[in-house]
Amino acid sequence: MNKSILAVPLVLSGLVGCTALGPFGDRPGYLSDQAVLQRASAGPLEATRAQIITDNDEAFASKLAMVEGARQSIDLMYYIYDDDYSSSVLTQALIGAARRGVRVRLLVDYFTNYRRLDWFSMMELQGNAGKGSLRVRFYNRPTKNIVQDAVYLTMGCGKDLAPRQPGQCSAEKFAAIDRLFAEERIDGQPVGARNISNLNIGNSGLFLSGLYAKRPDVIALAVQQGQDIDVEKISRQRPDEISLEERQKLKKLAGIYWDSKTAPAFQRLVAKAQLYFALSVYGERLGPIWDTFTGLLPTEKPLTEAARQDWNHLTDFLHHKLLLVDGNRLQAGGRNVEDSYHMHPNPLAKKYIFMDTDISMELKGGGEGVTRAFDALWDFDAMVATLAEIRQHAPNDFVANLDAYRDSALRCRAELTLSRRKACVDQQFQARFKDLALRLADNTKRMELSARTYRQTYARKAFPPKGAPTFAVDGKALYAYLENLPLDKSLSPGERRRIYGAEVGQEARSGKYIHDVWLRSLPGVCQRASKEKPQRVILHNAYFFPPANLTYALSQMANGAHDCSNVTVTVLTNSIETTDLNVVNLLARHSLKAFTEFYQQQSDPARRARFEYYEYRPGKGITTPSLHTKVTLLGDDVLVGSANADVRSFMMDSNNTLFVRGADQFRQEYANHVQGILSDPDKSRKINEELANTPRETLVKEDVATFRKLLAKYGVDEHLDPSQRKTAEQLFVQMLDASYSLTKASISGDKAGTPPAAGAPSAEQRQAQERFNQLLKPI
């Protein structure tokens, strides 16, 4: 994951009732092979070889060998695709494959990878110079509503901005802008009701570039430079060309930025944007987009409900991890394309080295279904944009050259007169300005240097796997490819519309097929368990902050609704010392506290499952490995994929998973592997008793102290005055309280002494679950 200011909570809630029919006509409980395949995007997959890889070097070597052996096609989907050392080696291999005649398609997350826009343009340029092709697309493009708001935010018409110029904010101007959006055509077709746009009007493109590059100063510049937009002179030049006039405009804009950056009004705008980025990770209460930017919108163009929904889902991530070669070899799991996932600790690596799990498969049947699943997202233009489209609606030329202007200004600050200083800056900036062609050449050189450094400095050294086993998976098992999708895959491509979020009890209809399988499988684990053959549920997952419907399912394994007396539920996850997302652990403690109290007070001792909660201990070396694995054991079934056990994975992100059934030897070997970690006090610790015995008031005090340290560590407190800091802490405590109280409301019975029933949650429980999921979904 990208490093955020905080991490995620453990929240548990609402399961579909065991007596209610599901969307496929089946009943929750043991899911038949047919029921699993109905939910799958592809399957059954016929495997000639399947292997679980837990070592980083082996995982990277496997990917590289697959790419180098490709003959016809390579399809990739990744949340993070970096430009670092190992990623440069893989990039070279992809370019080489395209040049020898392979079709290469790479789909990446927009919000996470926009800052590497030139890198992907370099890949396309180099990869299309041979017999094959290489194309890159970005998932979760800014919607038409967001592009429109970007125009209105940068018109200088907001009530929090300077006085308007004559005609700048006239009704005629708004009508003309609206007409441009209404008449827009993309690929020769009217946009119509599709919620997409490639328009760049005024400073809207600059605003979006700052937003996706995570540059608060650029956002502030775009807003501050509200201008009188001439709708008759909107540029129609090719996005990969920068005219002399456009270059002069960029230079002028850079000069305004440099001269304004210390002005109080500019700093206030920067602070607004910085706080948005800093606090958006905390969910609805601390980071609502409309509170951050509403004062900048014209009163004539308030934020609509549809636009608010789009802003709320601005960070719906493509969280898939998939490499599919020639339709018959695939690798999936938790690893992104970044050194952190493909190296052992070494001087080249970044702060985090992740412990992760992939599954590698060779297929003799079913691969065409995985290809179709890839096509479904690749062609979903409601959310997916090409590089050419991005360079229209969010060009990065200014962001890419801003450092060059800063260096020019610094070199010339010794000049005594303003005229000489400006002349000096003009000359220096002209020499340092880089158009797209020069930037792509720089990226090519950087790729070559980084790849060479990897081979010479890292690959030549021996890094034997240390406690990172590889597992062979039984060839005759049932394999199915499951996804969480922003669309209804049962509809034809032309009928598909974007799905926002997910509804408790309607997981499959919301496109969340992975969670639907999780939830419907848990009662069946209890049904199959016996004293002679006890069953296990293992959630070996990096970020454990379950959506409320999953907590409810777990509570039904404790309160006697099912006889789960021969089942053990084990969670093994990161501690706050090992995680890269601290907020998860802070909020999770309070959800866990509520669940622990429920288990103590409302569980049935004769029928309840045994629950174990373990966290990794920090390592003793300089680098502490961080867990990134997402493996789930549900009795006889194993799921290996990209889905975290958190609210975000249910409510916002796409994900993919390989479902494996009937691989008894592998399942037992993996369970033994996890048990070895649990039994080693140097690797993990059980915290059930700590949660049970620590008063919640103490937990709150400890977490507020941690919150203050994290704000200071990441520099957020520098942008808060004492009153704002106090308010932020109060809101943070409110979120901790919400994590606790909504979890409690999601799972507690209506009355003491009322016998529990296996079924759908009550109206009050469902309402609490929906509120929990909505409030905490961005975490």
CSV table of C-alpha atoms in Angstrom, one decimal, residues 386-580:
chain,number,residue,atom,x,y,z
A,386,THR,CA,-6.2,6.3,-22.1
A,387,LEU,CA,-2.9,8.3,-21.7
A,388,ALA,CA,-4.0,10.6,-24.5
A,389,GLU,CA,-7.2,11.4,-22.7
A,390,ILE,CA,-5.4,12.2,-19.4
A,391,ARG,CA,-3.1,14.6,-21.2
A,392,GLN,CA,-6.2,16.4,-22.4
A,393,HIS,CA,-8.1,16.8,-19.1
A,394,ALA,CA,-5.1,16.8,-16.6
A,395,PRO,CA,-1.9,17.6,-18.5
A,396,ASN,CA,1.2,17.4,-16.3
A,397,ASP,CA,3.5,19.8,-18.2
A,398,PHE,CA,3.4,22.5,-15.5
A,399,VAL,CA,3.9,20.1,-12.6
A,400,ALA,CA,6.7,18.4,-14.5
A,401,ASN,CA,8.6,21.8,-15.0
A,402,LEU,CA,7.8,23.5,-11.7
A,403,ASP,CA,11.1,22.4,-10.1
A,404,ALA,CA,13.0,23.7,-13.1
A,405,TYR,CA,11.4,27.1,-12.5
A,406,ARG,CA,12.2,27.0,-8.8
A,407,ASP,CA,15.9,26.2,-9.6
A,408,SER,CA,16.0,29.0,-12.1
A,409,ALA,CA,14.6,31.5,-9.6
A,410,LEU,CA,17.1,30.4,-7.0
A,411,ARG,CA,20.0,30.8,-9.4
A,412,CYS,CA,18.9,34.3,-10.2
A,413,ARG,CA,18.0,35.7,-6.8
A,414,ALA,CA,21.4,37.4,-6.5
A,415,GLU,CA,20.5,39.8,-9.4
A,416,LEU,CA,20.0,43.3,-7.9
A,417,THR,CA,17.3,44.7,-10.2
A,418,LEU,CA,13.9,43.2,-11.0
A,419,SER,CA,14.4,43.5,-14.7
A,420,ARG,CA,17.8,41.7,-14.6
A,421,ARG,CA,16.3,39.1,-12.3
A,422,LYS,CA,13.4,38.4,-14.7
A,423,ALA,CA,15.8,38.2,-17.7
A,424,CYS,CA,18.0,35.8,-15.8
A,425,VAL,CA,15.0,33.6,-14.9
A,426,ASP,CA,13.8,33.6,-18.5
A,427,GLN,CA,17.1,32.5,-19.7
A,428,GLN,CA,17.6,29.8,-17.1
A,429,PHE,CA,14.1,28.5,-17.4
A,430,GLN,CA,14.3,28.4,-21.1
A,431,ALA,CA,17.4,26.2,-20.8
A,432,ARG,CA,15.8,23.9,-18.2
A,433,PHE,CA,12.3,23.6,-19.6
A,434,LYS,CA,11.5,20.2,-20.8
A,435,ASP,CA,8.7,19.3,-23.2
A,436,LEU,CA,7.3,15.8,-23.3
A,437,ALA,CA,9.8,14.5,-25.8
A,438,LEU,CA,12.7,15.5,-23.5
A,439,ARG,CA,11.0,14.1,-20.4
A,440,LEU,CA,10.4,10.8,-22.1
A,441,ALA,CA,14.1,10.7,-23.1
A,442,ASP,CA,15.0,11.3,-19.4
A,443,ASN,CA,12.7,8.5,-18.3
A,444,THR,CA,14.3,6.1,-20.8
A,445,LYS,CA,17.7,6.9,-19.4
A,446,ARG,CA,16.5,6.5,-15.9
A,447,MET,CA,14.9,3.2,-16.6
A,448,GLU,CA,18.2,1.9,-18.2
A,449,LEU,CA,20.2,3.2,-15.2
A,450,SER,CA,17.9,1.7,-12.6
A,451,ALA,CA,17.7,-1.6,-14.3
A,452,ARG,CA,21.5,-1.8,-14.6
A,453,THR,CA,21.8,-0.8,-10.9
A,454,TYR,CA,19.4,-3.6,-10.0
A,455,ARG,CA,21.3,-6.2,-12.0
A,456,GLN,CA,24.8,-5.1,-10.8
A,457,THR,CA,24.1,-4.1,-7.2
A,458,TYR,CA,21.2,-6.3,-6.1
A,459,ALA,CA,20.7,-9.3,-8.4
A,460,ARG,CA,24.3,-10.5,-8.2
A,461,LYS,CA,24.0,-10.9,-4.5
A,462,ALA,CA,22.6,-14.0,-2.9
A,463,PHE,CA,19.4,-13.4,-0.8
A,464,PRO,CA,18.3,-16.9,0.2
A,465,PRO,CA,14.7,-17.1,1.4
A,466,LYS,CA,14.5,-16.9,5.1
A,467,GLY,CA,11.4,-18.5,6.5
A,468,ALA,CA,9.6,-17.8,3.2
A,469,PRO,CA,8.3,-21.2,2.0
A,470,THR,CA,6.9,-22.1,-1.4
A,471,PHE,CA,3.8,-24.4,-1.5
A,472,ALA,CA,2.8,-26.7,-4.3
A,473,VAL,CA,-1.0,-26.7,-4.8
A,474,ASP,CA,-2.8,-29.9,-5.7
A,475,GLY,CA,-3.4,-30.0,-9.4
A,476,LYS,CA,-6.9,-31.5,-9.2
A,477,ALA,CA,-8.3,-28.8,-7.0
A,478,LEU,CA,-11.2,-26.5,-8.0
A,479,TYR,CA,-9.9,-23.1,-9.1
A,480,ALA,CA,-12.1,-20.1,-9.6
A,481,TYR,CA,-11.1,-16.4,-10.3
A,482,LEU,CA,-13.2,-14.1,-8.1
A,483,GLU,CA,-13.4,-10.3,-8.3
A,484,ASN,CA,-14.8,-7.3,-6.5
A,485,LEU,CA,-16.0,-5.0,-9.4
A,486,PRO,CA,-17.5,-1.6,-9.8
A,487,LEU,CA,-20.0,-3.1,-12.3
A,488,ASP,CA,-22.6,-5.9,-12.6
A,489,LYS,CA,-20.8,-8.5,-14.7
A,490,SER,CA,-24.0,-10.3,-15.5
A,491,LEU,CA,-25.0,-7.4,-17.8
A,492,SER,CA,-23.7,-7.0,-21.4
A,493,PRO,CA,-20.8,-4.4,-21.7
A,494,GLY,CA,-23.1,-1.8,-23.3
A,495,GLU,CA,-25.5,-2.0,-20.3
A,496,ARG,CA,-23.0,-1.8,-17.5
A,497,ARG,CA,-23.0,1.3,-15.3
A,498,ARG,CA,-20.7,2.2,-12.5
A,499,ILE,CA,-21.7,0.9,-9.0
A,500,TYR,CA,-20.8,3.1,-6.1
A,501,GLY,CA,-20.1,1.4,-2.8
A,502,ALA,CA,-21.9,-1.7,-1.6
A,503,GLU,CA,-25.1,-2.5,0.3
A,504,VAL,CA,-25.2,-4.8,3.3
A,505,GLY,CA,-27.0,-8.0,2.4
A,506,GLN,CA,-26.7,-7.3,-1.3
A,507,GLU,CA,-23.0,-8.1,-1.7
A,508,ALA,CA,-23.1,-9.9,-5.1
A,509,ARG,CA,-25.6,-7.4,-6.6
A,510,SER,CA,-23.1,-4.7,-5.5
A,511,GLY,CA,-20.4,-6.4,-7.5
A,512,LYS,CA,-18.5,-7.6,-4.3
A,513,TYR,CA,-18.3,-11.3,-5.2
A,514,ILE,CA,-15.3,-12.0,-3.0
A,515,HIS,CA,-17.0,-10.7,0.1
A,516,ASP,CA,-20.2,-12.6,-0.9
A,517,VAL,CA,-18.2,-15.8,-0.8
A,518,TRP,CA,-16.5,-14.9,2.5
A,519,LEU,CA,-19.8,-14.2,4.2
A,520,ARG,CA,-21.8,-17.1,2.8
A,521,SER,CA,-19.0,-19.6,3.6
A,522,LEU,CA,-18.7,-19.0,7.3
A,523,PRO,CA,-21.9,-20.8,8.4
A,524,GLY,CA,-20.9,-23.8,6.3
A,525,VAL,CA,-17.6,-24.1,8.1
A,526,CYS,CA,-19.5,-24.6,11.3
A,527,GLN,CA,-21.9,-27.1,9.7
A,528,ARG,CA,-19.0,-29.3,8.5
A,529,ALA,CA,-17.0,-29.1,11.8
A,530,SER,CA,-17.1,-32.0,14.3
A,531,LYS,CA,-15.0,-33.2,17.2
A,532,GLU,CA,-13.4,-35.8,14.9
A,533,LYS,CA,-12.8,-33.2,12.2
A,534,PRO,CA,-12.5,-29.6,13.6
A,535,GLN,CA,-12.4,-26.7,11.2
A,536,ARG,CA,-10.4,-23.5,11.0
A,537,VAL,CA,-11.0,-20.1,9.7
A,538,ILE,CA,-7.7,-18.2,9.2
A,539,LEU,CA,-7.6,-14.5,8.2
A,540,HIS,CA,-3.9,-13.9,7.4
A,541,ASN,CA,-4.3,-10.4,6.3
A,542,ALA,CA,-2.3,-7.2,6.4
A,543,TYR,CA,-5.1,-4.8,7.2
A,544,PHE,CA,-7.8,-6.2,9.5
A,545,PHE,CA,-10.6,-3.7,9.8
A,546,PRO,CA,-13.6,-5.7,8.5
A,547,PRO,CA,-16.8,-4.1,7.2
A,548,ALA,CA,-19.7,-4.3,9.5
A,549,ASN,CA,-21.4,-7.2,7.7
A,550,LEU,CA,-18.3,-9.4,8.2
A,551,THR,CA,-18.3,-8.6,11.9
A,552,TYR,CA,-21.9,-9.6,12.1
A,553,ALA,CA,-21.1,-12.9,10.5
A,554,LEU,CA,-18.3,-13.5,13.0
A,555,SER,CA,-20.7,-12.6,15.9
A,556,GLN,CA,-23.1,-15.3,14.7
A,557,MET,CA,-20.3,-17.8,15.1
A,558,ALA,CA,-20.1,-16.7,18.8
A,559,ASN,CA,-23.6,-16.2,20.0
A,560,GLY,CA,-25.0,-19.6,19.4
A,561,ALA,CA,-26.8,-18.9,16.2
A,562,HIS,CA,-24.7,-21.7,14.7
A,563,ASP,CA,-23.0,-24.6,16.5
A,564,CYS,CA,-19.4,-23.5,15.9
A,565,SER,CA,-18.0,-25.3,19.0
A,566,ASN,CA,-15.5,-27.2,16.8
A,567,VAL,CA,-14.3,-24.2,14.9
A,568,THR,CA,-11.3,-21.9,15.6
A,569,VAL,CA,-11.2,-18.4,14.0
A,570,THR,CA,-7.6,-17.0,13.9
A,571,VAL,CA,-6.6,-13.5,12.8
A,572,LEU,CA,-3.0,-12.8,12.1
A,573,THR,CA,-2.3,-9.2,11.1
A,574,ASN,CA,0.1,-6.3,11.5
A,575,SER,CA,0.8,-4.5,14.7
A,576,ILE,CA,1.1,-0.8,14.8
A,577,GLU,CA,4.9,-1.3,14.9
A,578,THR,CA,4.9,-3.3,11.7
A,579,THR,CA,2.1,-1.7,9.6
A,580,ASP,CA,2.5,1.0,7.0
